[in-house]
Short mmCIF file of C-alpha atoms in Angstrom, two decimals:
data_model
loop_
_atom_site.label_atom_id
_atom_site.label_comp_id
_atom_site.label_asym_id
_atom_site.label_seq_id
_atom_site.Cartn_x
_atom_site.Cartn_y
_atom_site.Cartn_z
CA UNK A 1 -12.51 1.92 -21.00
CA UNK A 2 -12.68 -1.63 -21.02
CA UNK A 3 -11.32 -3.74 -18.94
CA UNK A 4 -8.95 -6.16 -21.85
CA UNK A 5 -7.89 -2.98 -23.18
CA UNK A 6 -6.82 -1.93 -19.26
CA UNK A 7 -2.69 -2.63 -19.68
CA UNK A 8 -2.69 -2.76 -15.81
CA UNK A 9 -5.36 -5.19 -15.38
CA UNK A 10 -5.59 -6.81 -18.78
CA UNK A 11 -3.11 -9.84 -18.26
CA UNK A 12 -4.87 -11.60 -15.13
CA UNK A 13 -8.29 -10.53 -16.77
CA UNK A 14 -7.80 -12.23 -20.05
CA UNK A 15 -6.71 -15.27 -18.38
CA UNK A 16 -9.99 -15.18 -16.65
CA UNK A 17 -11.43 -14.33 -19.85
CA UNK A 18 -10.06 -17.82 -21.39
CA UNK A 19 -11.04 -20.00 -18.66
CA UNK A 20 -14.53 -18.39 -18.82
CA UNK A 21 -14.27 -16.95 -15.20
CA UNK A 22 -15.20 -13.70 -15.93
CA UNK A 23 -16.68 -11.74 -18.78
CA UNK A 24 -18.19 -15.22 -20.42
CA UNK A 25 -19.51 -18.37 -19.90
CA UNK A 26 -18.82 -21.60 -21.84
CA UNK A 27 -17.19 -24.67 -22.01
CA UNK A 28 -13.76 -24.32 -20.39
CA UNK A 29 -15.07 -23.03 -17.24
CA UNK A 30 -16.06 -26.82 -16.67
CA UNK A 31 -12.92 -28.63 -17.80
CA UNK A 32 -10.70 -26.30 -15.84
CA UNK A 33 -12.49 -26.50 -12.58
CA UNK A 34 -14.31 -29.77 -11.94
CA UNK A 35 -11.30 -32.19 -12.98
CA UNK A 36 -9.11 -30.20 -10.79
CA UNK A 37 -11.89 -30.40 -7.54
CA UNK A 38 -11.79 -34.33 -8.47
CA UNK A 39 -8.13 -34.30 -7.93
CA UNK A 40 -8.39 -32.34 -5.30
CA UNK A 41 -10.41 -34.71 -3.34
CA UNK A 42 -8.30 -37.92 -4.58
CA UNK A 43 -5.40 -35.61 -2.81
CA UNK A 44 -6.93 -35.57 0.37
CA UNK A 45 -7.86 -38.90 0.38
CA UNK A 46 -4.65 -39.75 -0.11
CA UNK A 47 -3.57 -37.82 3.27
CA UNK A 48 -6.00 -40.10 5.26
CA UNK A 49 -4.47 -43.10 3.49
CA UNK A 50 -0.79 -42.18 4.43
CA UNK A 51 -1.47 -40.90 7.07
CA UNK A 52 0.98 -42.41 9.62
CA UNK A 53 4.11 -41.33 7.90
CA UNK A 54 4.86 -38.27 8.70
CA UNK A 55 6.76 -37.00 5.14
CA UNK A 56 4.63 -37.91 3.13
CA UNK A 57 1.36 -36.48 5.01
CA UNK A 58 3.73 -32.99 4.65
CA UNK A 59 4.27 -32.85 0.91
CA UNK A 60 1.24 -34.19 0.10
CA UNK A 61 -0.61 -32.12 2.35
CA UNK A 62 1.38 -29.08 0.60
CA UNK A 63 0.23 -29.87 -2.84
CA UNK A 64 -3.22 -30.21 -1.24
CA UNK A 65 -3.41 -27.04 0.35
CA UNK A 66 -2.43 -25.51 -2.82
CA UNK A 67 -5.06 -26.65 -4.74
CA UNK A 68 -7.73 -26.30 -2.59
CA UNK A 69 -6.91 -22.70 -2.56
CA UNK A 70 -7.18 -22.70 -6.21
CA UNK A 71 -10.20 -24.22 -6.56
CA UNK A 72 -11.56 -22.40 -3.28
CA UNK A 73 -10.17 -19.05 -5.36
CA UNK A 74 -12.02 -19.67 -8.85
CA UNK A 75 -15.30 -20.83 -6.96
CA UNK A 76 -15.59 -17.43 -4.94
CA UNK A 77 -14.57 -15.80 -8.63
CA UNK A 78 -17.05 -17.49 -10.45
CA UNK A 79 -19.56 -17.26 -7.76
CA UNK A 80 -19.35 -13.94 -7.14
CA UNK A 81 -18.60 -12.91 -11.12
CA UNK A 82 -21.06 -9.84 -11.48
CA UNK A 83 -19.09 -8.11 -8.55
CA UNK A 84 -15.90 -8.75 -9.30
CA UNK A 85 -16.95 -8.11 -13.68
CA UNK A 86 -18.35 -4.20 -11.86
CA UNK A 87 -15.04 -4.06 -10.18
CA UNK A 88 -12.67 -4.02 -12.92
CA UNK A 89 -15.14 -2.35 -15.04
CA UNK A 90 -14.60 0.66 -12.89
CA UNK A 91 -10.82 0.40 -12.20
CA UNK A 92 -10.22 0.39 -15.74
CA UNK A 93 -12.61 3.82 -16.33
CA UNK A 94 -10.53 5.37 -13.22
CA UNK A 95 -7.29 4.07 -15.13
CA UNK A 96 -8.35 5.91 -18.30
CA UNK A 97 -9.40 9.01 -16.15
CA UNK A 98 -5.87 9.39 -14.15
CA UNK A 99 -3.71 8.08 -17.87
CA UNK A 100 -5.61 11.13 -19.09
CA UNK A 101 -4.51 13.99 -16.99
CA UNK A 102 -2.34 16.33 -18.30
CA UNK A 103 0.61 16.51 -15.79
CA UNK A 104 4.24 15.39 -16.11
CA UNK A 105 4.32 13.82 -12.92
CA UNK A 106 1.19 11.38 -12.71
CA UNK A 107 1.99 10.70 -16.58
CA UNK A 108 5.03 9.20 -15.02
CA UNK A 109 3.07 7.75 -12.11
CA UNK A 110 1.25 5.85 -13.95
CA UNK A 111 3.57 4.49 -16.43
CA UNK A 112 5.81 3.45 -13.67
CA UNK A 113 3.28 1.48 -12.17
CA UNK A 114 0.93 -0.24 -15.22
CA UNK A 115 4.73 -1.11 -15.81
CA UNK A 116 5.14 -3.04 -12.52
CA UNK A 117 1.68 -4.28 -12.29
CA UNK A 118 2.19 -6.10 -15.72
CA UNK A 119 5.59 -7.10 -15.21
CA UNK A 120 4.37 -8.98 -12.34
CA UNK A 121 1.48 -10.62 -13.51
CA UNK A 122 3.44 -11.73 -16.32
CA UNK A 123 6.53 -12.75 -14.20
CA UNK A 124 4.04 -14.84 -12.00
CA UNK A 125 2.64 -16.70 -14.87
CA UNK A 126 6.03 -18.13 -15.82
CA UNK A 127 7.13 -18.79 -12.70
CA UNK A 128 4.07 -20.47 -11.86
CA UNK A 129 3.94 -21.88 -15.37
CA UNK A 130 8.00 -23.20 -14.81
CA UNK A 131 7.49 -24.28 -11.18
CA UNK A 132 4.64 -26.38 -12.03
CA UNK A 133 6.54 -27.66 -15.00
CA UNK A 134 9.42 -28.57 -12.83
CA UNK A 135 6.86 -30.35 -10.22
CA UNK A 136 5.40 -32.75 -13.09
CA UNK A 137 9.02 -33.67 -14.30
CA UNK A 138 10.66 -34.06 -11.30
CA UNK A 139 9.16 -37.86 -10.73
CA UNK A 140 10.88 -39.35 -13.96
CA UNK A 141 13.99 -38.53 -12.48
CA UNK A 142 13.76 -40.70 -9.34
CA UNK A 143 14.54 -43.70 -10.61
CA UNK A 144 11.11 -45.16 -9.50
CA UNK A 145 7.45 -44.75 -10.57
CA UNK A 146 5.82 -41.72 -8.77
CA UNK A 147 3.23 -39.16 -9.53
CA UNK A 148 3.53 -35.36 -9.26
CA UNK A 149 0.28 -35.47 -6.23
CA UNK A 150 -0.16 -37.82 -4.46
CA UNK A 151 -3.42 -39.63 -5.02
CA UNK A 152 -6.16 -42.22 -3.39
CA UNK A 153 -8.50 -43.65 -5.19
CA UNK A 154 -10.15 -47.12 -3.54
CA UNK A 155 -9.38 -50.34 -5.16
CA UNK A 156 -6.78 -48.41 -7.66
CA UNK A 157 -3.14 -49.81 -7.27
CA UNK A 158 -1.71 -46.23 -8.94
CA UNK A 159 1.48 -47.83 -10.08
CA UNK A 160 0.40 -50.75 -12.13
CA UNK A 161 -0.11 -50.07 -16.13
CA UNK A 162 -1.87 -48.34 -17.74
CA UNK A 163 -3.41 -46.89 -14.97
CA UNK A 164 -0.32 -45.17 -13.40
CA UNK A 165 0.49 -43.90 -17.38
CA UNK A 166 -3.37 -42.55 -17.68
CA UNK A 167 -2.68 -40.64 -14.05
CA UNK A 168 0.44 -39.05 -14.94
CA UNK A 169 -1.04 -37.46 -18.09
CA UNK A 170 -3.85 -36.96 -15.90
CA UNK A 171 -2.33 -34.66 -13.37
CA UNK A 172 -0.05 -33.47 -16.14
CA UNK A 173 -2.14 -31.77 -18.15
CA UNK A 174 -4.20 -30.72 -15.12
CA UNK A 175 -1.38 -28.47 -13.75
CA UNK A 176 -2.19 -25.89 -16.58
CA UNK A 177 -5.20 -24.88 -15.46
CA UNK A 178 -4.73 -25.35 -11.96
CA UNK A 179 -1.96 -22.57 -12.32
CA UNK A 180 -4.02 -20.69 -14.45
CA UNK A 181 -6.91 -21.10 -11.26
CA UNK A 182 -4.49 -20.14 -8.73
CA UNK A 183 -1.77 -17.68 -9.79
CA UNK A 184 -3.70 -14.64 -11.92
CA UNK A 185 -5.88 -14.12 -8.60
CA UNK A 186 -2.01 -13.53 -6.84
CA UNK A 187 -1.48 -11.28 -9.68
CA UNK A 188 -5.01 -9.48 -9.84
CA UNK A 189 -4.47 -8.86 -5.62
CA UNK A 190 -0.80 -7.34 -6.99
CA UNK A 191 -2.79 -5.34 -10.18
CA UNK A 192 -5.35 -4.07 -7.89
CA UNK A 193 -3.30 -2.76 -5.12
CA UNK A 194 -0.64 -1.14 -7.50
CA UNK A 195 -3.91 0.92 -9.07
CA UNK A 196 -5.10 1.88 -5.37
CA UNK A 197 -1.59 3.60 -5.09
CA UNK A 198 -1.52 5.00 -8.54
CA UNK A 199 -5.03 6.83 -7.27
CA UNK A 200 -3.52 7.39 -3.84
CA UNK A 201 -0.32 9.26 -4.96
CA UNK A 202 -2.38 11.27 -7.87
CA UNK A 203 -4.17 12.35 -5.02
CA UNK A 204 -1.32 13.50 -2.87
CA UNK A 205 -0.13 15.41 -5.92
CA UNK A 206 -2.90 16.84 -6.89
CA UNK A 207 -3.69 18.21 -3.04
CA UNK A 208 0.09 19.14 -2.96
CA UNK A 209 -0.59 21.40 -6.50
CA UNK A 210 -4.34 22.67 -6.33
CA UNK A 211 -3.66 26.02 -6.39
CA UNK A 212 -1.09 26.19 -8.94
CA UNK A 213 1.84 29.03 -8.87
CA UNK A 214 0.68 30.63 -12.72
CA UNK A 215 -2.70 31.23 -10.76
CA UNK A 216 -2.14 32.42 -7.93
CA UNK A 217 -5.48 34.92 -7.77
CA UNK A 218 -7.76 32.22 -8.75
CA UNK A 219 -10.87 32.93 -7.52
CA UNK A 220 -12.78 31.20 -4.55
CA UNK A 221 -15.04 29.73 -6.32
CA UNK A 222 -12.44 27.89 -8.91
CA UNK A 223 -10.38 26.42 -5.65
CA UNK A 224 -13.95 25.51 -4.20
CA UNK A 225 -14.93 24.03 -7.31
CA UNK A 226 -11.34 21.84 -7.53
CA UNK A 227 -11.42 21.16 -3.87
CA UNK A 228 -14.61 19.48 -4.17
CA UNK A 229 -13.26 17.23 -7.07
CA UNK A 230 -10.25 15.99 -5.06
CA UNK A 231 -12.77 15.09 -2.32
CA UNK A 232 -15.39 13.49 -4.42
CA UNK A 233 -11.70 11.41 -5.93
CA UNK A 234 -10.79 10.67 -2.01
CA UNK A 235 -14.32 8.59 -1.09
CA UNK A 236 -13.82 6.85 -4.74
CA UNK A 237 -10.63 5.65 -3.39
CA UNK A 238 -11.77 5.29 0.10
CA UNK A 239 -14.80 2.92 -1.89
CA UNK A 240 -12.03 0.96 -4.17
CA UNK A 241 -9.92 -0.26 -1.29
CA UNK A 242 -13.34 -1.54 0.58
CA UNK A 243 -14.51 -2.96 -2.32
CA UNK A 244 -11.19 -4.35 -2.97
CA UNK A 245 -10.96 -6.04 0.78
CA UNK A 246 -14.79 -7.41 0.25
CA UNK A 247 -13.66 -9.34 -2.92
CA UNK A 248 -10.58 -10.72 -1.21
CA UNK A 249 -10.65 -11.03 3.21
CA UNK A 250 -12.06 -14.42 3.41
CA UNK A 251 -9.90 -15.58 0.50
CA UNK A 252 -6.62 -14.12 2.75
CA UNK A 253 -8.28 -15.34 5.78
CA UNK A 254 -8.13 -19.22 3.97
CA UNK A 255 -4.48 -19.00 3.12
CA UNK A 256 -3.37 -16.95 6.50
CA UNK A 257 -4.55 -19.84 8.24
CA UNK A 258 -3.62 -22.85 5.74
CA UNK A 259 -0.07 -21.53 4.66
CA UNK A 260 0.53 -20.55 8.56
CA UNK A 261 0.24 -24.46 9.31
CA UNK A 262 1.78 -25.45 5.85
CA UNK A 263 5.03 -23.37 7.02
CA UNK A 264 5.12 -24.63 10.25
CA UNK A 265 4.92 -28.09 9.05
CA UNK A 266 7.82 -27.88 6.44
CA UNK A 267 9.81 -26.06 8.93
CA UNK A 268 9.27 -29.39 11.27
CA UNK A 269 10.07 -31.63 7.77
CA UNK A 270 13.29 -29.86 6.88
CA UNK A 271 14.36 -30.37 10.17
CA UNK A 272 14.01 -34.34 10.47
CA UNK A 273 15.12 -34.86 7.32
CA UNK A 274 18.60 -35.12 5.66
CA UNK A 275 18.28 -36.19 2.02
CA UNK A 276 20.44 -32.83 0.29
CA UNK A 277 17.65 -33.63 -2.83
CA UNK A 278 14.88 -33.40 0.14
CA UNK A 279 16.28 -30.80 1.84
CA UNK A 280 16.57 -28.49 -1.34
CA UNK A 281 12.59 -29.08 -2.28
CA UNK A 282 11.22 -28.57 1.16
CA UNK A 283 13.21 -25.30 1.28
CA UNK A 284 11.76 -24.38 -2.15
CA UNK A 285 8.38 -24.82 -0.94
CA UNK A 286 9.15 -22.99 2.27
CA UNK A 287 10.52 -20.21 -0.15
CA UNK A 288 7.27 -20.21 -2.52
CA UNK A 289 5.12 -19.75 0.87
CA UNK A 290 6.82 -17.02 1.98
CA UNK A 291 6.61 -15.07 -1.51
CA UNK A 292 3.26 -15.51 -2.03
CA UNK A 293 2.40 -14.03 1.41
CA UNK A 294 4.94 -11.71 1.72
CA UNK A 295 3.45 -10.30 -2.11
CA UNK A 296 -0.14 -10.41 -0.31
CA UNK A 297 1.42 -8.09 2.84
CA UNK A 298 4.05 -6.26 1.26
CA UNK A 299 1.31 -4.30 -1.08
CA UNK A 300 -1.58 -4.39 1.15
CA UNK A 301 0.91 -2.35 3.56
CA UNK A 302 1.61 0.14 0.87
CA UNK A 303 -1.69 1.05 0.61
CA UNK A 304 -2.49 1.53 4.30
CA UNK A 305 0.81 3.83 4.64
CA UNK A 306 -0.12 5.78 1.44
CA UNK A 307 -3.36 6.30 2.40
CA UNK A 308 -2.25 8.11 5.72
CA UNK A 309 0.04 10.03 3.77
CA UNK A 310 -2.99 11.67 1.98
CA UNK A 311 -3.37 13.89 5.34
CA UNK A 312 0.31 15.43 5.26
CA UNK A 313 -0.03 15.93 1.23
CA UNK A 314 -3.32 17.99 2.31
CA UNK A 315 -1.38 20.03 4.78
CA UNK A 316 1.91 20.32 2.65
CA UNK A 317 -0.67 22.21 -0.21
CA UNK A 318 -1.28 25.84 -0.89
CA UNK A 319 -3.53 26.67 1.67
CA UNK A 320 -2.12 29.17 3.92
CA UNK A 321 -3.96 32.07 1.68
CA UNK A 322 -6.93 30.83 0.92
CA UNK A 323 -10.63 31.54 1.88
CA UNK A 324 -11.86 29.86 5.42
CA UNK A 325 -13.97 27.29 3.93
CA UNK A 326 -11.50 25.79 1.63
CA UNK A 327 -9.38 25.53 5.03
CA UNK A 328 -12.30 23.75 6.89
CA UNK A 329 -12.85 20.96 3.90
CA UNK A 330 -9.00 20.85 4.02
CA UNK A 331 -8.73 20.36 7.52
CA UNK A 332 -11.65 17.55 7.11
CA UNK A 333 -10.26 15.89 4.14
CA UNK A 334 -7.02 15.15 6.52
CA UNK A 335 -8.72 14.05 9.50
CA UNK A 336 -10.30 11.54 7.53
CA UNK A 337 -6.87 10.36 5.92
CA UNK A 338 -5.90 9.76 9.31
CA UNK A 339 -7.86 6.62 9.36
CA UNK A 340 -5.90 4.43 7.04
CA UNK A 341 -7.40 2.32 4.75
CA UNK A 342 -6.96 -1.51 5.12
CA UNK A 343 -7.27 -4.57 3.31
CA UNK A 344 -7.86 -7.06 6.43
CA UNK A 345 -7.85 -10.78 7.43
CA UNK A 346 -11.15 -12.13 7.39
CA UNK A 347 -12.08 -8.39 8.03
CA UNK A 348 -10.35 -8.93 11.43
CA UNK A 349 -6.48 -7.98 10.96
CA UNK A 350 -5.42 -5.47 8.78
CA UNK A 351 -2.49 -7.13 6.70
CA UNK A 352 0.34 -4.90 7.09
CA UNK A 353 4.39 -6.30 7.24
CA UNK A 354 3.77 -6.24 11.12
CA UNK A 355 0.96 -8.96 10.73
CA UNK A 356 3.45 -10.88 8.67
CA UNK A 357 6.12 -10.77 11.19
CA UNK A 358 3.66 -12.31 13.34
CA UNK A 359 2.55 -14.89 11.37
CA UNK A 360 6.07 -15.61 10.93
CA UNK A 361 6.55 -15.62 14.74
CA UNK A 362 3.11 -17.89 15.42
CA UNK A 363 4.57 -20.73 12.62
CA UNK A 364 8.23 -21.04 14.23
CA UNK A 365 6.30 -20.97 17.74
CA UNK A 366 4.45 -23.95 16.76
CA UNK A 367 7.38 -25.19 14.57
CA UNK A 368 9.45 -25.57 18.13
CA UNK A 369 6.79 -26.81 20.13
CA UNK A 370 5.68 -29.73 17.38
CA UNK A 371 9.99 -30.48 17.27
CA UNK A 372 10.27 -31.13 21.50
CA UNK A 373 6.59 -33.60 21.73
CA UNK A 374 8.26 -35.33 18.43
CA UNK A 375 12.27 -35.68 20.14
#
């Protein structure tokens, strides 16, 4: 099947597709990702040049951070294109494979979750697209000239004309494919997670159902024979969640570390300041932090419980009267489920909601500690 005509993964893909990440190579791969490295870098030279006061390092530094881990995103997804192209490529031939299976039950499975998977890709895009939107617009309403990013470039006064009108189009149109760099790769972590539990649970049915009740006298060889197939589908998923953490550890391992500091630094800026307007942004950006993380741990935890659920679905199946060697590949097949599988930090931590509490813990650690030195 391929991959555009893949409803679970065909939103974030086609993106891609447009921008030239994936699938082809032309033109707007260029536009979209070396103006928005050159603003990048103006953005972090801006940090050095305010550096000194204290709220502006913090929101500039935010906007910063978020771009870098756009560009840092499209760069490892152009980079490494042919793996992530063979990726999808056989997600969506595993998609067409389980969507094909005649039973009620992972009919509705699937559904279910090509349903959530697209809803929120598609969510994410216009909240990313309105967020950004409100970002660019929010400047002409502060009674003074100011740009959505802050930006340094030597012997450039920003704010005298036309230059300061050539850098707010600039950046303006320049948030479209920034959001289009950073958000579908949020959305293809979601997509790809949501498919390793649509495989996961299909398993767990399947185990639960082997030896159905209208063939009860089926032979050895036929449970031997579907046996073996519900193995051979346990190492493809077993493969699809490494592959999956191979494409994205180092890419969580960037934003564990980045957002961690980014939270504990807004944390510190919502607590000197006292502006309501101030106040109200800073805790929106706090809020966007902890959804995009939270979406990276909440899944990745889904599939690490799942897959340890794979051992009780063995042992819940039909195989109190069955031949001895069916018993021995069952009794395999669930101590290997007992070893969850894991997408990781970095492929240090595995990211589960306990990870996330910590991280939470760390950044309000440091958030206290930064608050006595500056009282």
């Amino acid at each position: 099947m391929e991959v555009l005509n893949c409803p679970l993964l065909s939103v974030n893909v086609r993106v891609w597709r447009f921008w030239s990440f994936v699938l082809v190579h032309n033109w707007r791969r260029y536009i979209s990702i070396i103006p928005v490295t050159a603003l990048n870098v103006f953005m972090f030279a801006d940090l050095y040049r305010a550096w000194g006061n204290i709220e502006e390092v913090i929101i500039n530094a935010y906007f910063a951070v978020l771009y870098f881990n756009a560009v840092l995103r499209t760069l490892i997804l152009v980079y490494n294109r042919d793996k992530y192209e063979s990726f999808l490529a056989g997600a969506a031939s595993v998609y067409e494979e389980i969507r094909a299976i005649n039973d009620d039950v992972i009919s509705k499975l699937v559904s279910t979750y090509t349903k959530r998977a697209r809803f929120l890709s598609i969510s994410n895009l216009a909240l990313g697209a309105f967020i950004s939107g409100c970002f660019v617009v929010y400047p002409l309403f502060t009674g003074q000239r100011g740009l959505p990013y802050g930006m340094f470039i030597p012997g450039v006064n920003n704010f005298d004309s036309p230059q300061y009108e050539i850098f707010y189009i600039t950046q303006l149109v320049l948030t479209f494919p920034g959001c289009c760099m950073y958000i579908p790769y949020t959305s293809f972590f979601a997509s790809s997670t949501l498919f390793g539990l649509v495989q996961i649970k299909t398993l767990q049915h399947q185990l639960k159902t082997f030896r159905s009740s209208e063939m009860l006298n089926e032979s050895t060889v036929v449970l031997n024979r579907k046996l073996q197939k519900l193995i051979e589908d346990h190492k493809r998923i077993i493969r699809y969640v490494q592959d999956l953490n191979d494409l994205v550890t180092y890419i969580c391992l960037i934003e564990f570390l980045s957002f961690g500091l980014m939270l504990c630094a807004l944390l510190f800026l919502l607590n000197i300041i006292s502006v309501m307007a101030q106040i109200v942004i800073v805790g929106a950006y706090i809020f966007m932090i902890l959804t995009q993380i939270f979406a990276f741990y909440w899944h990745s935890n889904e599939v690490r419980e799942e897959s340890m659920a794979i051992a009780q679905a063995s042992y819940s199946g039909p195989w109190l009267n069955v031949d001895d060697t069916i018993k021995k590949k069952l009794l395999m097949m669930t101590i290997r489920a007992q070893r969850p599988l894991e997408i990781t930090v970095g492929n240090v931590y595995p990211m589960t909601l306990e990870m996330f509490q910590s991280l939470l813990n760390a950044s309000y650690s440091y958030f206290t500690l930064l608050r006595r030195v500056y009282n």
